[in-house]
Amino acid sequence: MALLSIPLVLALGCQRAEEGGEQMEAESSMMETSSLSLMALNESGVTGTADLSHTEETMTVNLELSGLTPGETYAAHIHRGSCETQGPVAASLGSVTAAEDGTGTIEASVSMSELGAMEGHGEGMMEEGHGEGMMEEGQGEGMMEEGQGEGMMEEGMEQGMKEGMSAQHMGFYIQAHLPDGTPAACADIKVPETS
């Protein structure tokens, strides 16, 4: 069974209307859409597109793939992380069976709560004593004098992102896998912030 995964950075806000009819109209007008192209990996020849639409509560994913092995079944998942850093499965989208021409499509909806949106991405970073003792015994004295600390946080965050240290908490990606599990195609998704 082959595997698909999806990334997206989700920073969502939504305004609720007070009346039932107004609420439906407000939700449909606040639906955000985006599209991405899956690029082949490992000389697989698998490519495709993923069209996303989302509200505060739901994301709908429409995958169209080509270059698949006819008759093979590919699992579709949304994963945390990015194509570069990889990550665990966040939600299942179902499966795609390739047609005789090597194409396959699937449309599925996932609740934003299942994806975890952006809630809690910083939680636990300093739990379990990870920060204990860092500033004990005068270790931090004079560190911020004379501008020595300027830019340290920004540089550290930039370096961490380059190294993929927090990428697992920063987004989602789509990735198709060949039946043997080899990555076949991937694309990172960034969903625009709603107002």
Coordinates of N, CA and C in Angstrom, one line a residue, residues 14-17 20-33 53-57:
C14 N -11.5 32.8 12.8 CA -12.7 32.8 12.2 C -13.7 33.7 12.9
Q15 N -14.6 34.4 12.2 CA -15.6 35.3 12.8 C -16.9 34.6 12.7
R16 N -17.6 34.5 13.8 CA -18.9 33.8 13.8 C -20.0 34.8 13.7
A17 N -21.0 34.5 12.9 CA -22.2 35.3 12.7 C -23.2 34.9 13.8
G20 N -28.4 32.0 12.3 CA -28.2 30.8 11.6 C -27.8 31.0 10.1
G21 N -28.7 31.8 9.4 CA -28.5 32.0 8.0 C -27.2 32.8 7.7
E22 N -27.0 33.8 8.6 CA -25.8 34.7 8.5 C -24.6 33.8 8.8
Q23 N -24.7 32.9 9.7 CA -23.5 32.1 10.0 C -23.1 31.2 8.8
M24 N -24.0 30.6 8.1 CA -23.7 29.8 7.0 C -23.1 30.7 5.9
E25 N -23.6 31.9 5.7 CA -23.1 32.8 4.7 C -21.7 33.2 5.1
A26 N -21.5 33.5 6.3 CA -20.2 34.0 6.8 C -19.2 32.9 6.7
E27 N -19.5 31.6 7.0 CA -18.6 30.5 6.9 C -18.2 30.2 5.5
S28 N -19.2 30.3 4.5 CA -18.8 30.0 3.2 C -18.0 31.1 2.6
S29 N -18.2 32.4 3.0 CA -17.4 33.5 2.5 C -16.0 33.5 3.1
M30 N -15.8 32.8 4.3 CA -14.5 32.8 4.9 C -13.8 31.5 4.5
M31 N -14.2 30.7 3.6 CA -13.5 29.6 3.2 C -12.3 30.0 2.4
E32 N -11.1 29.5 2.8 CA -9.9 29.8 2.2 C -9.5 28.6 1.3
T33 N -8.9 28.9 0.2 CA -8.5 27.8 -0.7 C -7.0 28.0 -1.1
S53 N -9.4 23.4 0.6 CA -10.3 24.5 1.0 C -10.6 24.3 2.5
H54 N -10.6 25.3 3.3 CA -10.8 25.2 4.7 C -11.6 26.3 5.3
T55 N -12.3 26.0 6.4 CA -12.9 26.9 7.2 C -12.3 26.7 8.6
E56 N -12.8 27.4 9.6 CA -12.3 27.2 10.9 C -12.4 25.8 11.4
E57 N -13.5 25.0 11.0 CA -13.7 23.7 11.5 C -13.2 22.6 10.6

